[in-house]
Short mmCIF file of N, CA and C in Angstrom, two decimals:
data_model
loop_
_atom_site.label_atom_id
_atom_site.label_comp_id
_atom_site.label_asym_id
_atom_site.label_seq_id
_atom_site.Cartn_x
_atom_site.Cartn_y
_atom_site.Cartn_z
N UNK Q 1 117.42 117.12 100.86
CA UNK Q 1 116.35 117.50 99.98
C UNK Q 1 114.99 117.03 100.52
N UNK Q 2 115.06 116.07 101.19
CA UNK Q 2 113.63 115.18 101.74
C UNK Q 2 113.25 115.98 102.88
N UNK Q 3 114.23 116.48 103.65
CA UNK Q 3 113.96 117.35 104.92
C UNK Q 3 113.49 118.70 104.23
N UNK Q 4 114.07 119.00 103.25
CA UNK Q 4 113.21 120.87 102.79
C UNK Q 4 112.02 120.26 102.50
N UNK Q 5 111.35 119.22 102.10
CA UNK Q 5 110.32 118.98 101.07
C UNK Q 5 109.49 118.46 102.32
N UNK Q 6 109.60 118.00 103.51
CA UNK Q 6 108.78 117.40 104.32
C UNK Q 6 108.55 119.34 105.03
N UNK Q 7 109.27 119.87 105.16
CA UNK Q 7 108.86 121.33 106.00
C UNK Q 7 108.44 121.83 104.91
N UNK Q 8 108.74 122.13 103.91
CA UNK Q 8 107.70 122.74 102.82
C UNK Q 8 106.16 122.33 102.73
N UNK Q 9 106.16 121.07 102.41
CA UNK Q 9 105.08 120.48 102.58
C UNK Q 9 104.07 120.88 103.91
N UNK Q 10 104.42 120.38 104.98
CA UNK Q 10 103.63 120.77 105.91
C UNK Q 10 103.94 122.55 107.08
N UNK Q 11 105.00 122.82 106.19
CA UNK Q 11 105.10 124.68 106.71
C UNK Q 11 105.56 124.88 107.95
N UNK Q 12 106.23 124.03 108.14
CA UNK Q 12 106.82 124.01 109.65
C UNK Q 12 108.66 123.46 109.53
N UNK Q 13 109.13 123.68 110.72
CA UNK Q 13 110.58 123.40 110.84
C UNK Q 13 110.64 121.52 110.90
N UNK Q 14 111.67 120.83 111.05
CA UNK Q 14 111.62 119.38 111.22
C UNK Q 14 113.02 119.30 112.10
N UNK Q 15 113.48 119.20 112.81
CA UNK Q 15 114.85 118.94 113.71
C UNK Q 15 114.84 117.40 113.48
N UNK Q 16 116.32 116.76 113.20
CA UNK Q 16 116.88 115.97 113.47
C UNK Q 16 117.86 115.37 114.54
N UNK Q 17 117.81 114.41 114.83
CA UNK Q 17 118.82 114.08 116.04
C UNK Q 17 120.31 114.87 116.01
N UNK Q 18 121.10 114.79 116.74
CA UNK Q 18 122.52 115.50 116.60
C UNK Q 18 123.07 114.44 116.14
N UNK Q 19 123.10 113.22 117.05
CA UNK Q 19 123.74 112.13 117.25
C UNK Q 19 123.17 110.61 116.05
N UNK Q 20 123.96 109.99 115.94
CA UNK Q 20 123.59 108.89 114.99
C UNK Q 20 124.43 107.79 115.54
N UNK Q 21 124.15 106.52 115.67
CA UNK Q 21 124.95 105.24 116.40
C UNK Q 21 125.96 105.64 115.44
N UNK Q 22 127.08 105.13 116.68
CA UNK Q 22 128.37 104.68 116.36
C UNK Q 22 129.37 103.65 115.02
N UNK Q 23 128.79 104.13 114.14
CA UNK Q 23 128.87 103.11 113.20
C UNK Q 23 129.77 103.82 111.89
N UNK Q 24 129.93 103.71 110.86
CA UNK Q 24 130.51 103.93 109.46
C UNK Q 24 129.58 103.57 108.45
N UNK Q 25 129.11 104.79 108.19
CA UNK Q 25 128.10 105.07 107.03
C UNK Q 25 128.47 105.57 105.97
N UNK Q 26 128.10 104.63 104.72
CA UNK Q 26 128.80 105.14 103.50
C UNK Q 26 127.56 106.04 102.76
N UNK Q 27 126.36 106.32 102.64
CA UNK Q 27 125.55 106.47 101.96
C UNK Q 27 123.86 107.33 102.96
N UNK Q 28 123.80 108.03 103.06
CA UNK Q 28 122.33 108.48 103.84
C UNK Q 28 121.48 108.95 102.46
N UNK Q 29 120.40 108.64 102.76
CA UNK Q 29 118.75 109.09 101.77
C UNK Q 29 117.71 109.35 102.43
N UNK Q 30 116.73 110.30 101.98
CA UNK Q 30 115.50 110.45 102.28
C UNK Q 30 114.94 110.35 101.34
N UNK Q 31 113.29 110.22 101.91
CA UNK Q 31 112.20 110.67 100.90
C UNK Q 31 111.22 110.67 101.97
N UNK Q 32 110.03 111.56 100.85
CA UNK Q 32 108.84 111.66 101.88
C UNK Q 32 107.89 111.02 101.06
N UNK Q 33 106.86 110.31 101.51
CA UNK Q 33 106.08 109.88 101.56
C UNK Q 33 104.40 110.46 101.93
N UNK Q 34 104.39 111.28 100.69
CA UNK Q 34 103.10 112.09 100.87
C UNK Q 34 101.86 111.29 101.34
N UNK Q 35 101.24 110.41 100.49
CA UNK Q 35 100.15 109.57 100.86
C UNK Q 35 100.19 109.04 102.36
N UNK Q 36 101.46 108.67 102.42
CA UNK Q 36 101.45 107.59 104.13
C UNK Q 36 101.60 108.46 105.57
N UNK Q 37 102.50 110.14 104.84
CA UNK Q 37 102.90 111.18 105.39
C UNK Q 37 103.93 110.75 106.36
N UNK Q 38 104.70 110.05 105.87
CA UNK Q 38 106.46 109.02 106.32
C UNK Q 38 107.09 110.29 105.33
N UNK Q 39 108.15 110.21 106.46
CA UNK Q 39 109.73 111.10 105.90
C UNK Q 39 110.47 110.07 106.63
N UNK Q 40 111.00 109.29 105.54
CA UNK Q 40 112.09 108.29 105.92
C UNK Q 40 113.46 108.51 105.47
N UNK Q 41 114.35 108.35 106.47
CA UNK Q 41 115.63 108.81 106.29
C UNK Q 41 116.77 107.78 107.14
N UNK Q 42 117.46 107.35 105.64
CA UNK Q 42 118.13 105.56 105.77
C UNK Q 42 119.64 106.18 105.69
N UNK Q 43 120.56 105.90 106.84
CA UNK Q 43 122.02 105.60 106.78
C UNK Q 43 122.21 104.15 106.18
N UNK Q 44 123.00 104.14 105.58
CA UNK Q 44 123.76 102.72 104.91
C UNK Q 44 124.88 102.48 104.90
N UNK Q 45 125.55 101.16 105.30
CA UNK Q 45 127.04 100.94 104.77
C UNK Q 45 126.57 99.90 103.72
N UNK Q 46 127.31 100.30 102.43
CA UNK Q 46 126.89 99.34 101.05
C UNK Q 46 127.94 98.03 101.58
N UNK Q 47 129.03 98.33 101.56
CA UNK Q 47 130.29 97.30 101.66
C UNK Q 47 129.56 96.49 103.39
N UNK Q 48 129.35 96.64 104.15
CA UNK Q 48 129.08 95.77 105.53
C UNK Q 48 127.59 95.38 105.73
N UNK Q 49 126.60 95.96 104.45
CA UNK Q 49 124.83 95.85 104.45
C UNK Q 49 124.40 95.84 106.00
N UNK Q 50 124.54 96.99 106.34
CA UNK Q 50 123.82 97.33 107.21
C UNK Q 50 123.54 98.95 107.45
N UNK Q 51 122.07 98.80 107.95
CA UNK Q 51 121.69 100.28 107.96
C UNK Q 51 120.72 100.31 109.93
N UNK Q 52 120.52 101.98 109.33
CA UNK Q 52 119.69 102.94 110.22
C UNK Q 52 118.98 103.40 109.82
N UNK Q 53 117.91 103.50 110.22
CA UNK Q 53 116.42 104.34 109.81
C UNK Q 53 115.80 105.28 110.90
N UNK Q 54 115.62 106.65 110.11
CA UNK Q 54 114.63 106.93 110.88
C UNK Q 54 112.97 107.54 110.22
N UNK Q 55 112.16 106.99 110.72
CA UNK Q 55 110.81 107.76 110.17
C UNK Q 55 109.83 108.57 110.94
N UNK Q 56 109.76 109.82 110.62
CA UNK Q 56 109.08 110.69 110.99
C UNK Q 56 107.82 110.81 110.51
N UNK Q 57 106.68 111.04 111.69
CA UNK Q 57 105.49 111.39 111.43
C UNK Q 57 105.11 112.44 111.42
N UNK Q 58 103.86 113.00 111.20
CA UNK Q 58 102.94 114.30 112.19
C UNK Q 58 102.53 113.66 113.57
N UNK Q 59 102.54 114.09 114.18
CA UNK Q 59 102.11 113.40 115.30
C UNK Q 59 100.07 114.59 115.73
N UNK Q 60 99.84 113.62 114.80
CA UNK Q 60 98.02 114.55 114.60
C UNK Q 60 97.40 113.55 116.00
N UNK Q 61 97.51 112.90 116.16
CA UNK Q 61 96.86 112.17 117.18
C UNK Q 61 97.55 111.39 118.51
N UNK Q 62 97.10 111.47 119.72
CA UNK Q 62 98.32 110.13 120.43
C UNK Q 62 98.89 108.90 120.26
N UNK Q 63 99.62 108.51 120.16
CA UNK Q 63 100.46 107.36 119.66
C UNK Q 63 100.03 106.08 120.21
N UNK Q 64 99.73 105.42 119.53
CA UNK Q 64 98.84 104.25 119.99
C UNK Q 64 99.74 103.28 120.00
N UNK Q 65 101.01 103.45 119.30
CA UNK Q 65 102.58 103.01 119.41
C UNK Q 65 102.77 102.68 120.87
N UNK Q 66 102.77 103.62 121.40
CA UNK Q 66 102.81 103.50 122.88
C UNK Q 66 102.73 103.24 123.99
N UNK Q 67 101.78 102.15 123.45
CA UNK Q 67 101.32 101.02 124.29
C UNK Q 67 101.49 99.83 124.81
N UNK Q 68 103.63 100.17 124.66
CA UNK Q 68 104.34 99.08 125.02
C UNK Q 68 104.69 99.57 126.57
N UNK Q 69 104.58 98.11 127.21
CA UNK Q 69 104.57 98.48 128.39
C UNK Q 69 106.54 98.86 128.85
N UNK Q 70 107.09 98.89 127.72
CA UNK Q 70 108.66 98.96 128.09
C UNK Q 70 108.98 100.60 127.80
N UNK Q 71 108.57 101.54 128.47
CA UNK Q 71 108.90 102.65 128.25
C UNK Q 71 110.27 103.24 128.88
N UNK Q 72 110.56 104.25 128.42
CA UNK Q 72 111.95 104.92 128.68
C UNK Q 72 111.82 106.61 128.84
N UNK Q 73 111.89 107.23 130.08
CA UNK Q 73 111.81 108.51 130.10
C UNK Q 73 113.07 109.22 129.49
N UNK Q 74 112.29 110.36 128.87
CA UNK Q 74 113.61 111.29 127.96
C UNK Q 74 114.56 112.46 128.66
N UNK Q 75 115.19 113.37 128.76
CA UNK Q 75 116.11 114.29 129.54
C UNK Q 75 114.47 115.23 129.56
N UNK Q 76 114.05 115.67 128.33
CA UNK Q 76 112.90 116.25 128.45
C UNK Q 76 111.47 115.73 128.73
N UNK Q 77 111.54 114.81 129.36
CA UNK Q 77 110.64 114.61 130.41
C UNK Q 77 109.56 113.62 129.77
N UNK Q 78 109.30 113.64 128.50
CA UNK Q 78 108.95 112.99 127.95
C UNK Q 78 109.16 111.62 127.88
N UNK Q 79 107.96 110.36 127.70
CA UNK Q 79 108.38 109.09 127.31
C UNK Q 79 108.50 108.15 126.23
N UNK Q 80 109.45 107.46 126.16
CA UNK Q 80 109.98 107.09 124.45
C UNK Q 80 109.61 105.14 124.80
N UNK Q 81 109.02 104.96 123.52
CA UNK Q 81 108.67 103.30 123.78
C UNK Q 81 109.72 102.74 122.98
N UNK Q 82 110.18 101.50 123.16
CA UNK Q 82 110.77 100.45 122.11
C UNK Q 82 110.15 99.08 122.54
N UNK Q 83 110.48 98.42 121.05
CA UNK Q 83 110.03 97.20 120.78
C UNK Q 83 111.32 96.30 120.50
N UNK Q 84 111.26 94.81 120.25
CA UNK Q 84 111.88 94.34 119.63
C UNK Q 84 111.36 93.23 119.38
N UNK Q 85 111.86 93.20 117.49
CA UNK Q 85 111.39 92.19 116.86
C UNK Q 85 111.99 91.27 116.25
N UNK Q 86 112.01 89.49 116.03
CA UNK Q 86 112.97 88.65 115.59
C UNK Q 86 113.25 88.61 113.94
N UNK Q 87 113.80 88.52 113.21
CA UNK Q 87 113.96 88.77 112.10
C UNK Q 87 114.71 87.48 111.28
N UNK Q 88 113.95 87.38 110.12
CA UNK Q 88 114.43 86.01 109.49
C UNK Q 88 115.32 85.68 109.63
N UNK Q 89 116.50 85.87 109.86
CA UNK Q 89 118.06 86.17 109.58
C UNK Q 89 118.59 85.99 110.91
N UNK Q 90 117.94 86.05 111.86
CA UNK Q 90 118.20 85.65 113.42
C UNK Q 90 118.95 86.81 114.24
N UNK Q 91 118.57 87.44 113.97
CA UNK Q 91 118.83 89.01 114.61
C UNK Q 91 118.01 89.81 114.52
N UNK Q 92 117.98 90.23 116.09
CA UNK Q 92 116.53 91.12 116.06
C UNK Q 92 116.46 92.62 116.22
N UNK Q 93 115.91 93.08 115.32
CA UNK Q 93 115.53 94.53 115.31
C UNK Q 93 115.13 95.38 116.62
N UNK Q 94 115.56 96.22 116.83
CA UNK Q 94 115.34 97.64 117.58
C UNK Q 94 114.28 98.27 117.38
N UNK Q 95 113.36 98.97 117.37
CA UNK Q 95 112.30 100.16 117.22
C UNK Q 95 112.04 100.95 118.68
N UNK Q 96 112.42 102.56 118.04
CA UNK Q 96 112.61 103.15 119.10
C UNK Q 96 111.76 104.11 118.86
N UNK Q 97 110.73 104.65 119.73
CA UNK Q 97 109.88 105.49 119.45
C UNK Q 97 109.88 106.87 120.39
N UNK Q 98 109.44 107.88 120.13
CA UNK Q 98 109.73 109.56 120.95
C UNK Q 98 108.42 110.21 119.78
N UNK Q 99 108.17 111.07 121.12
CA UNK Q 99 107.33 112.58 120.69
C UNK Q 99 108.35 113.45 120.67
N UNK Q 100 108.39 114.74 119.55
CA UNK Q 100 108.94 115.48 119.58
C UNK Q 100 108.69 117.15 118.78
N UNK Q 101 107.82 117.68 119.77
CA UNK Q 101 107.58 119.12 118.81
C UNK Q 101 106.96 118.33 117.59
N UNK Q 102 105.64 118.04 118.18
CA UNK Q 102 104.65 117.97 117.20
C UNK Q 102 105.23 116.50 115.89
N UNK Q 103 106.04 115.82 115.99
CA UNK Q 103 106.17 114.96 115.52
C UNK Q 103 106.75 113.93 115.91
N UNK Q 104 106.50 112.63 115.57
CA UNK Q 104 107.02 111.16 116.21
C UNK Q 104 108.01 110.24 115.16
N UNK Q 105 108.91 110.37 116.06
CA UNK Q 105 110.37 109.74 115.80
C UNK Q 105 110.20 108.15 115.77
N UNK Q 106 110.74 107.28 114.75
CA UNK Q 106 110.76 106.33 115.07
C UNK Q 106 111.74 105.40 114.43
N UNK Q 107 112.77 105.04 115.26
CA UNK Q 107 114.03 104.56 114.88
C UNK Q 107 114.31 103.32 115.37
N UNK Q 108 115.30 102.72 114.28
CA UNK Q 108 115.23 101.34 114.52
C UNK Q 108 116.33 101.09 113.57
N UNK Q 109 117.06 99.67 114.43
CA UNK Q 109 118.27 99.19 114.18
C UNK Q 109 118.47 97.83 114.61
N UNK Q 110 119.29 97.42 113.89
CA UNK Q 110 119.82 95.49 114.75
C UNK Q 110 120.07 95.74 115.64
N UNK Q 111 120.08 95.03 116.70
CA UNK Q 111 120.29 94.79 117.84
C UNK Q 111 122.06 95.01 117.71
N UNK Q 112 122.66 93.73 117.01
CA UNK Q 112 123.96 93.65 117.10
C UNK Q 112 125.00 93.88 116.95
N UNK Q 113 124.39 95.21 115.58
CA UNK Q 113 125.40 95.94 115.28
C UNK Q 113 126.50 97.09 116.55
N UNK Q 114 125.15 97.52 117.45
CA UNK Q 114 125.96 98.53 118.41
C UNK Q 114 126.24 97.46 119.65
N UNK Q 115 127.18 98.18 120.78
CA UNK Q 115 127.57 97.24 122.24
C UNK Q 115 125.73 97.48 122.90
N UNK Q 116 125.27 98.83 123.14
CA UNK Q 116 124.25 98.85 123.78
C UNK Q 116 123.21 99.37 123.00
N UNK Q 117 122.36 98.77 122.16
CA UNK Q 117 121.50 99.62 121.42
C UNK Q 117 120.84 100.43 122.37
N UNK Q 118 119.92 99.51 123.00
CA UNK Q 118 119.01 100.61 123.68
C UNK Q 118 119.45 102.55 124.31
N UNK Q 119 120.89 102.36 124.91
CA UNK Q 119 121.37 103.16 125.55
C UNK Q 119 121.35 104.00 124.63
N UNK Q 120 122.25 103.63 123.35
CA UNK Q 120 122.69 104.50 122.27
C UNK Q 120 121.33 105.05 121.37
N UNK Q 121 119.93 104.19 121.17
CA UNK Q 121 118.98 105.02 120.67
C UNK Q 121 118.54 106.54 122.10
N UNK Q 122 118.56 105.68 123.12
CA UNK Q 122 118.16 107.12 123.93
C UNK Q 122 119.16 108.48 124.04
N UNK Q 123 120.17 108.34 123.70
CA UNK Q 123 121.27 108.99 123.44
C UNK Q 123 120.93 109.88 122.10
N UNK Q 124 120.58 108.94 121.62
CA UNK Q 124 119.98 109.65 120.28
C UNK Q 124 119.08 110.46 120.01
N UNK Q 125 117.95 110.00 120.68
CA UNK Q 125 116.68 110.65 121.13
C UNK Q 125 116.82 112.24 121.79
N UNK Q 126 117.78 112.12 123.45
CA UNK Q 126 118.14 112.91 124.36
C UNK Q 126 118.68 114.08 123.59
N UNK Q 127 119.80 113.57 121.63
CA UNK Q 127 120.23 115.00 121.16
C UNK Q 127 119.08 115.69 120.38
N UNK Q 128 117.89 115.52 120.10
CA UNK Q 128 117.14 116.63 119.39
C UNK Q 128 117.13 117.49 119.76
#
């Protein structure tokens, strides 16, 4: 419903990844976020509390995101940044970033849940 309402909204198509980490998801949601212009879209396992996110932008301007010097080239030629950040809880977050047909992907996960995050977000990326 969040995906008709983000292409309604702005009158255009929205593609999603094919692929999603390797995991057991009991629960997926969206919503869009008119004011911030976020379409966020959360996998969950309720029983193991852990999730996946991804948030989509417009991509109206160049990504200033991008300005990590750890970049990753895509199958389509394109380059995808990630970050990583420490988290109260002592496990650190993923953020994986891509251009894609006019909008910017940005996904992010624990580190520990997958064997190789990094591999498996570009994997992810590589199915749009």
């Amino acid at each position: 419903m969040a995906i008709q309402e983000t292409e309604s909204y702005y009158k255009t198509n929205l593609d999603l990844p094919n692929k999603l980490p390797p995991l057991d998801f009991t629960h997926s949601f969206g919503r869009l976020n008119r004011e911030n212009e976020v379409l966020e879209i959360e996998y969950l396992n309720v029983g193991k509390h852990f999730n996946y996110i991804i948030n989509i932008i417009p991509a109206k301007e160049e990504l200033k995101l991008f300005s990590s010097k750890d970049k990753i080239p895509l199958k389509d030629g394109t380059q995808a940044a990630y970050y990583r950040t420490s988290r109260t809880n002592g496990n650190n977050l993923m953020t994986f970033m891509f251009k894609n047909n006019n909008w910017i992907y940005i996904l992010s996960i624990e580190e520990g849940l997958i064997v190789n995050p990094l591999s498996t977000l570009v994997e992810i990326a590589n199915s749009l």
